[in-house]
PDB file of C-alpha atoms in Angstrom:
ATOM      1  CA  UNK A   1     137.119  91.827 139.073  1.00 48.00           C
ATOM      2  CA  UNK A   2     139.836  89.240 138.147  1.00 58.00           C
ATOM      3  CA  UNK A   3     140.563  90.336 134.500  1.00 61.00           C
ATOM      4  CA  UNK A   4     140.764  93.970 134.443  1.00 58.00           C
ATOM      5  CA  UNK A   5     142.536  94.340 131.181  1.00 65.00           C
ATOM      6  CA  UNK A   6     140.110  92.456 129.162  1.00 68.00           C
ATOM      7  CA  UNK A   7     137.061  93.835 130.937  1.00 66.00           C
ATOM      8  CA  UNK A   8     134.455  95.812 128.318  1.00 68.00           C
ATOM      9  CA  UNK A   9     132.633  98.834 129.110  1.00 66.00           C
ATOM     10  CA  UNK A  10     130.658 101.493 127.461  1.00 70.00           C
ATOM     11  CA  UNK A  11     130.992 105.167 128.043  1.00 71.00           C
ATOM     12  CA  UNK A  12     128.653 107.959 127.238  1.00 75.00           C
ATOM     13  CA  UNK A  13     130.209 111.447 126.823  1.00 81.00           C
ATOM     14  CA  UNK A  14     128.616 115.035 126.367  1.00 86.00           C
ATOM     15  CA  UNK A  15     130.400 117.400 124.099  1.00 87.00           C
ATOM     16  CA  UNK A  16     130.906 120.730 126.248  1.00 89.00           C
ATOM     17  CA  UNK A  17     133.496 122.349 124.016  1.00 86.00           C
ATOM     18  CA  UNK A  18     131.221 124.853 122.682  1.00 88.00           C
ATOM     19  CA  UNK A  19     130.377 126.131 126.103  1.00 91.00           C
ATOM     20  CA  UNK A  20     132.253 128.814 128.021  1.00 90.00           C
ATOM     21  CA  UNK A  21     134.880 127.449 130.280  1.00 90.00           C
ATOM     22  CA  UNK A  22     135.972 130.645 131.825  1.00 87.00           C
ATOM     23  CA  UNK A  23     139.494 130.537 130.414  1.00 85.00           C
ATOM     24  CA  UNK A  24     141.738 132.498 130.566  1.00 84.00           C
ATOM     25  CA  UNK A  25     140.374 135.331 132.400  1.00 84.00           C
ATOM     26  CA  UNK A  26     137.866 133.513 134.720  1.00 85.00           C
ATOM     27  CA  UNK A  27     134.119 133.776 134.958  1.00 87.00           C
ATOM     28  CA  UNK A  28     132.121 136.874 135.788  1.00 88.00           C
ATOM     29  CA  UNK A  29     130.446 137.905 138.915  1.00 88.00           C
ATOM     30  CA  UNK A  30     127.133 136.900 137.209  1.00 89.00           C
ATOM     31  CA  UNK A  31     128.506 133.772 136.103  1.00 89.00           C
ATOM     32  CA  UNK A  32     129.429 132.775 139.632  1.00 89.00           C
ATOM     33  CA  UNK A  33     125.981 133.586 140.794  1.00 91.00           C
ATOM     34  CA  UNK A  34     124.255 131.244 138.229  1.00 91.00           C
ATOM     35  CA  UNK A  35     127.065 128.486 139.380  1.00 91.00           C
ATOM     36  CA  UNK A  36     125.992 129.047 143.008  1.00 92.00           C
ATOM     37  CA  UNK A  37     122.292 128.954 142.057  1.00 93.00           C
ATOM     38  CA  UNK A  38     122.854 125.579 140.309  1.00 93.00           C
ATOM     39  CA  UNK A  39     124.757 124.443 143.187  1.00 91.00           C
ATOM     40  CA  UNK A  40     122.333 125.309 145.806  1.00 93.00           C
ATOM     41  CA  UNK A  41     119.630 123.379 143.799  1.00 94.00           C
ATOM     42  CA  UNK A  42     121.763 120.311 144.106  1.00 92.00           C
ATOM     43  CA  UNK A  43     122.846 120.567 147.663  1.00 91.00           C
ATOM     44  CA  UNK A  44     119.129 121.393 148.603  1.00 92.00           C
ATOM     45  CA  UNK A  45     117.794 118.316 146.907  1.00 92.00           C
ATOM     46  CA  UNK A  46     120.278 115.997 148.439  1.00 90.00           C
ATOM     47  CA  UNK A  47     120.403 117.352 152.030  1.00 87.00           C
ATOM     48  CA  UNK A  48     119.653 114.613 154.412  1.00 81.00           C
ATOM     49  CA  UNK A  49     119.444 111.756 151.923  1.00 82.00           C
ATOM     50  CA  UNK A  50     120.576 108.301 153.227  1.00 81.00           C
ATOM     51  CA  UNK A  51     122.315 106.344 150.427  1.00 80.00           C
ATOM     52  CA  UNK A  52     122.633 102.587 150.844  1.00 79.00           C
ATOM     53  CA  UNK A  53     125.209 102.223 148.424  1.00 80.00           C
ATOM     54  CA  UNK A  54     127.136 105.509 147.758  1.00 79.00           C
ATOM     55  CA  UNK A  55     130.383 105.024 145.490  1.00 78.00           C
ATOM     56  CA  UNK A  56     132.179 108.102 146.580  1.00 79.00           C
ATOM     57  CA  UNK A  57     134.062 109.649 149.637  1.00 80.00           C
ATOM     58  CA  UNK A  58     132.716 109.669 153.070  1.00 76.00           C
ATOM     59  CA  UNK A  59     133.778 113.265 153.109  1.00 76.00           C
ATOM     60  CA  UNK A  60     133.998 115.059 149.789  1.00 79.00           C
ATOM     61  CA  UNK A  61     136.721 117.286 148.874  1.00 79.00           C
ATOM     62  CA  UNK A  62     140.411 117.599 147.951  1.00 74.00           C
ATOM     63  CA  UNK A  63     141.715 118.460 151.249  1.00 69.00           C
ATOM     64  CA  UNK A  64     139.055 117.063 153.682  1.00 67.00           C
ATOM     65  CA  UNK A  65     139.497 114.307 156.228  1.00 64.00           C
ATOM     66  CA  UNK A  66     142.764 112.408 156.158  1.00 66.00           C
ATOM     67  CA  UNK A  67     143.476 113.298 152.264  1.00 64.00           C
ATOM     68  CA  UNK A  68     146.583 115.136 151.900  1.00 67.00           C
ATOM     69  CA  UNK A  69     147.595 114.975 155.690  1.00 68.00           C
ATOM     70  CA  UNK A  70     151.203 115.669 155.060  1.00 70.00           C
ATOM     71  CA  UNK A  71     150.522 118.896 153.294  1.00 73.00           C
ATOM     72  CA  UNK A  72     148.186 120.229 156.223  1.00 74.00           C
ATOM     73  CA  UNK A  73     151.100 119.900 158.736  1.00 79.00           C
ATOM     74  CA  UNK A  74     153.452 122.051 156.373  1.00 87.00           C
ATOM     75  CA  UNK A  75     150.809 124.941 156.354  1.00 87.00           C
ATOM     76  CA  UNK A  76     153.184 127.393 158.225  1.00 90.00           C
ATOM     77  CA  UNK A  77     155.978 126.963 155.670  1.00 90.00           C
ATOM     78  CA  UNK A  78     153.493 127.178 152.788  1.00 89.00           C
ATOM     79  CA  UNK A  79     152.172 130.369 154.155  1.00 91.00           C
ATOM     80  CA  UNK A  80     155.692 131.678 154.030  1.00 93.00           C
ATOM     81  CA  UNK A  81     155.971 130.858 150.399  1.00 93.00           C
ATOM     82  CA  UNK A  82     152.630 132.482 149.569  1.00 91.00           C
ATOM     83  CA  UNK A  83     153.698 135.663 151.233  1.00 93.00           C
ATOM     84  CA  UNK A  84     156.922 135.535 149.230  1.00 94.00           C
ATOM     85  CA  UNK A  85     155.267 134.816 145.903  1.00 92.00           C
ATOM     86  CA  UNK A  86     152.607 137.462 146.053  1.00 90.00           C
ATOM     87  CA  UNK A  87     154.362 140.748 147.376  1.00 91.00           C
ATOM     88  CA  UNK A  88     151.897 143.037 145.763  1.00 91.00           C
ATOM     89  CA  UNK A  89     149.081 141.830 148.295  1.00 89.00           C
ATOM     90  CA  UNK A  90     151.326 142.712 151.411  1.00 92.00           C
ATOM     91  CA  UNK A  91     150.452 139.639 153.025  1.00 91.00           C
ATOM     92  CA  UNK A  92     153.563 139.748 155.394  1.00 91.00           C
ATOM     93  CA  UNK A  93     152.341 143.069 156.756  1.00 93.00           C
ATOM     94  CA  UNK A  94     148.674 141.993 157.173  1.00 91.00           C
ATOM     95  CA  UNK A  95     148.989 138.390 158.212  1.00 91.00           C
ATOM     96  CA  UNK A  96     152.312 137.643 159.436  1.00 91.00           C
ATOM     97  CA  UNK A  97     151.462 134.923 161.872  1.00 92.00           C
ATOM     98  CA  UNK A  98     148.712 133.194 159.909  1.00 90.00           C
ATOM     99  CA  UNK A  99     150.568 130.114 158.887  1.00 91.00           C
ATOM    100  CA  UNK A 100     151.391 129.250 162.547  1.00 91.00           C
ATOM    101  CA  UNK A 101     147.887 130.057 163.631  1.00 90.00           C
ATOM    102  CA  UNK A 102     146.342 127.687 161.133  1.00 86.00           C
ATOM    103  CA  UNK A 103     148.714 124.804 162.185  1.00 88.00           C
ATOM    104  CA  UNK A 104     147.788 125.483 165.786  1.00 89.00           C
ATOM    105  CA  UNK A 105     144.185 125.144 165.056  1.00 85.00           C
ATOM    106  CA  UNK A 106     144.263 122.196 162.709  1.00 81.00           C
ATOM    107  CA  UNK A 107     142.898 119.795 165.413  1.00 81.00           C
ATOM    108  CA  UNK A 108     140.050 122.287 166.263  1.00 84.00           C
ATOM    109  CA  UNK A 109     139.122 122.664 162.516  1.00 79.00           C
ATOM    110  CA  UNK A 110     138.921 118.920 162.010  1.00 77.00           C
ATOM    111  CA  UNK A 111     136.529 118.670 165.027  1.00 81.00           C
ATOM    112  CA  UNK A 112     134.403 121.464 164.015  1.00 78.00           C
ATOM    113  CA  UNK A 113     134.291 120.110 160.502  1.00 73.00           C
ATOM    114  CA  UNK A 114     132.994 116.801 161.493  1.00 74.00           C
ATOM    115  CA  UNK A 115     130.425 118.397 163.683  1.00 75.00           C
ATOM    116  CA  UNK A 116     128.915 120.321 161.008  1.00 71.00           C
ATOM    117  CA  UNK A 117     129.095 117.824 158.281  1.00 67.00           C
ATOM    118  CA  UNK A 118     126.651 115.522 160.536  1.00 70.00           C
ATOM    119  CA  UNK A 119     124.276 118.126 160.889  1.00 72.00           C
ATOM    120  CA  UNK A 120     124.049 119.567 157.374  1.00 75.00           C
ATOM    121  CA  UNK A 121     125.245 116.663 155.409  1.00 82.00           C
ATOM    122  CA  UNK A 122     124.414 116.649 151.677  1.00 86.00           C
ATOM    123  CA  UNK A 123     126.027 115.310 148.487  1.00 86.00           C
ATOM    124  CA  UNK A 124     129.069 117.430 147.262  1.00 87.00           C
ATOM    125  CA  UNK A 125     131.165 117.631 144.083  1.00 89.00           C
ATOM    126  CA  UNK A 126     134.222 118.214 146.133  1.00 85.00           C
ATOM    127  CA  UNK A 127     136.359 120.042 143.634  1.00 87.00           C
ATOM    128  CA  UNK A 128     134.110 122.929 142.266  1.00 87.00           C
ATOM    129  CA  UNK A 129     136.659 124.977 140.551  1.00 87.00           C
ATOM    130  CA  UNK A 130     136.996 126.868 137.243  1.00 88.00           C
ATOM    131  CA  UNK A 131     138.534 123.923 135.377  1.00 89.00           C
ATOM    132  CA  UNK A 132     135.512 121.680 136.041  1.00 91.00           C
ATOM    133  CA  UNK A 133     132.874 124.169 135.099  1.00 93.00           C
ATOM    134  CA  UNK A 134     131.280 125.009 131.758  1.00 94.00           C
ATOM    135  CA  UNK A 135     128.539 127.362 130.994  1.00 93.00           C
ATOM    136  CA  UNK A 136     126.031 127.354 128.245  1.00 92.00           C
ATOM    137  CA  UNK A 137     124.818 130.947 127.384  1.00 88.00           C
ATOM    138  CA  UNK A 138     121.133 131.490 127.181  1.00 84.00           C
ATOM    139  CA  UNK A 139     119.714 131.863 123.724  1.00 86.00           C
ATOM    140  CA  UNK A 140     116.397 132.225 121.938  1.00 89.00           C
ATOM    141  CA  UNK A 141     115.550 128.653 122.205  1.00 88.00           C
ATOM    142  CA  UNK A 142     117.580 127.581 125.387  1.00 87.00           C
ATOM    143  CA  UNK A 143     118.103 128.768 128.829  1.00 87.00           C
ATOM    144  CA  UNK A 144     121.505 129.241 130.372  1.00 86.00           C
ATOM    145  CA  UNK A 145     122.772 126.352 132.061  1.00 92.00           C
ATOM    146  CA  UNK A 146     125.814 125.199 134.112  1.00 93.00           C
ATOM    147  CA  UNK A 147     127.723 121.920 133.531  1.00 94.00           C
ATOM    148  CA  UNK A 148     129.866 120.306 135.988  1.00 93.00           C
ATOM    149  CA  UNK A 149     132.569 117.698 135.179  1.00 92.00           C
ATOM    150  CA  UNK A 150     135.247 115.481 137.330  1.00 90.00           C
ATOM    151  CA  UNK A 151     133.496 114.074 140.310  1.00 88.00           C
ATOM    152  CA  UNK A 152     136.662 112.409 141.341  1.00 87.00           C
ATOM    153  CA  UNK A 153     136.363 113.915 144.769  1.00 86.00           C
ATOM    154  CA  UNK A 154     132.508 113.834 145.273  1.00 88.00           C
ATOM    155  CA  UNK A 155     130.870 112.215 148.457  1.00 84.00           C
ATOM    156  CA  UNK A 156     128.906 113.561 151.509  1.00 80.00           C
ATOM    157  CA  UNK A 157     129.810 116.749 153.445  1.00 76.00           C
ATOM    158  CA  UNK A 158     128.346 120.079 154.422  1.00 67.00           C
ATOM    159  CA  UNK A 159     126.840 122.193 151.757  1.00 61.00           C
ATOM    160  CA  UNK A 160     129.224 125.266 152.329  1.00 62.00           C
ATOM    161  CA  UNK A 161     132.086 123.088 151.122  1.00 58.00           C
ATOM    162  CA  UNK A 162     131.768 124.011 147.416  1.00 62.00           C
ATOM    163  CA  UNK A 163     129.915 127.408 147.792  1.00 61.00           C
ATOM    164  CA  UNK A 164     132.530 129.823 146.708  1.00 49.00           C
ATOM    165  CA  UNK A 165     133.596 130.500 143.182  1.00 49.00           C
ATOM    166  CA  UNK A 166     134.513 134.166 142.527  1.00 49.00           C
ATOM    167  CA  UNK A 167     136.916 135.878 140.177  1.00 51.00           C
ATOM    168  CA  UNK A 168     137.254 138.554 143.164  1.00 59.00           C
ATOM    169  CA  UNK A 169     137.835 137.746 146.844  1.00 66.00           C
ATOM    170  CA  UNK A 170     136.334 141.117 148.020  1.00 77.00           C
ATOM    171  CA  UNK A 171     133.119 139.699 146.522  1.00 84.00           C
ATOM    172  CA  UNK A 172     132.875 136.469 148.476  1.00 84.00           C
ATOM    173  CA  UNK A 173     130.477 137.771 151.240  1.00 88.00           C
ATOM    174  CA  UNK A 174     127.735 138.806 148.462  1.00 91.00           C
ATOM    175  CA  UNK A 175     128.179 135.498 146.842  1.00 91.00           C
ATOM    176  CA  UNK A 176     127.743 133.652 150.184  1.00 91.00           C
ATOM    177  CA  UNK A 177     124.741 135.749 150.635  1.00 94.00           C
ATOM    178  CA  UNK A 178     123.342 134.627 147.316  1.00 95.00           C
ATOM    179  CA  UNK A 179     124.043 131.018 147.808  1.00 93.00           C
ATOM    180  CA  UNK A 180     122.432 131.238 151.157  1.00 94.00           C
ATOM    181  CA  UNK A 181     119.275 133.017 149.720  1.00 96.00           C
ATOM    182  CA  UNK A 182     119.005 130.204 146.943  1.00 96.00           C
ATOM    183  CA  UNK A 183     119.357 127.345 149.372  1.00 94.00           C
ATOM    184  CA  UNK A 184     116.247 129.007 151.276  1.00 95.00           C
ATOM    185  CA  UNK A 185     114.460 129.379 147.845  1.00 96.00           C
ATOM    186  CA  UNK A 186     115.233 125.491 147.237  1.00 95.00           C
ATOM    187  CA  UNK A 187     113.505 124.597 150.649  1.00 93.00           C
ATOM    188  CA  UNK A 188     116.267 124.736 153.427  1.00 90.00           C
ATOM    189  CA  UNK A 189     114.167 127.012 155.571  1.00 89.00           C
ATOM    190  CA  UNK A 190     115.501 125.717 158.856  1.00 88.00           C
ATOM    191  CA  UNK A 191     119.215 126.832 157.858  1.00 88.00           C
ATOM    192  CA  UNK A 192     119.826 129.870 160.119  1.00 90.00           C
ATOM    193  CA  UNK A 193     122.026 132.425 158.613  1.00 92.00           C
ATOM    194  CA  UNK A 194     124.369 132.800 161.545  1.00 91.00           C
ATOM    195  CA  UNK A 195     125.033 129.078 161.336  1.00 86.00           C
ATOM    196  CA  UNK A 196     125.620 129.289 157.842  1.00 88.00           C
ATOM    197  CA  UNK A 197     128.249 132.047 158.043  1.00 88.00           C
ATOM    198  CA  UNK A 198     129.895 130.194 160.892  1.00 84.00           C
ATOM    199  CA  UNK A 199     130.134 126.900 158.698  1.00 82.00           C
ATOM    200  CA  UNK A 200     131.226 128.900 155.598  1.00 83.00           C
ATOM    201  CA  UNK A 201     134.225 130.512 157.732  1.00 81.00           C
ATOM    202  CA  UNK A 202     135.291 127.064 158.898  1.00 77.00           C
ATOM    203  CA  UNK A 203     135.165 125.608 155.326  1.00 76.00           C
ATOM    204  CA  UNK A 204     137.000 128.588 153.855  1.00 75.00           C
ATOM    205  CA  UNK A 205     139.844 128.130 156.565  1.00 70.00           C
TER     206      UNK A 205
END
């Protein structure tokens, strides 16, 4: 497009301001389950589809692929800052060497991610976080519904990438189980649970 400043276009917007955005205390555990159910439906419906023209990233997500490459190589020093900034979590006593271990495994993680992304590829939002999520509460005439905005990082990747959204990390295993069961409910019967948990671990790291 040669004249981008005089280009005219229309934009259709939907008002989500009346819906719950989880601020400032976060979404509840039940909210997270509802979001993961919606996410599982989206991932299952698009798994394995071929798109002739996909206007998105070859690999979805904020930190995947070559995006933010410089930040990945400072993961050891970043972990040092995390341990300092969150003293109440006692991370230095529990995981003193985690930063160095993550840095040593960068190449391995990249290879594993590429492998699983080919086998379990689907459309992915890429930035499925609290500031991009809204919930319409159920009423007498309407069902509850999840709305997602900001598809800047969407593309193709494994369906595990977006599958954790919890207010309490200790409940991540239960939420992963819920998400997996929803994938099965929406037709992904060939996804073995052991493979799913391995993929989720890789994505989480």
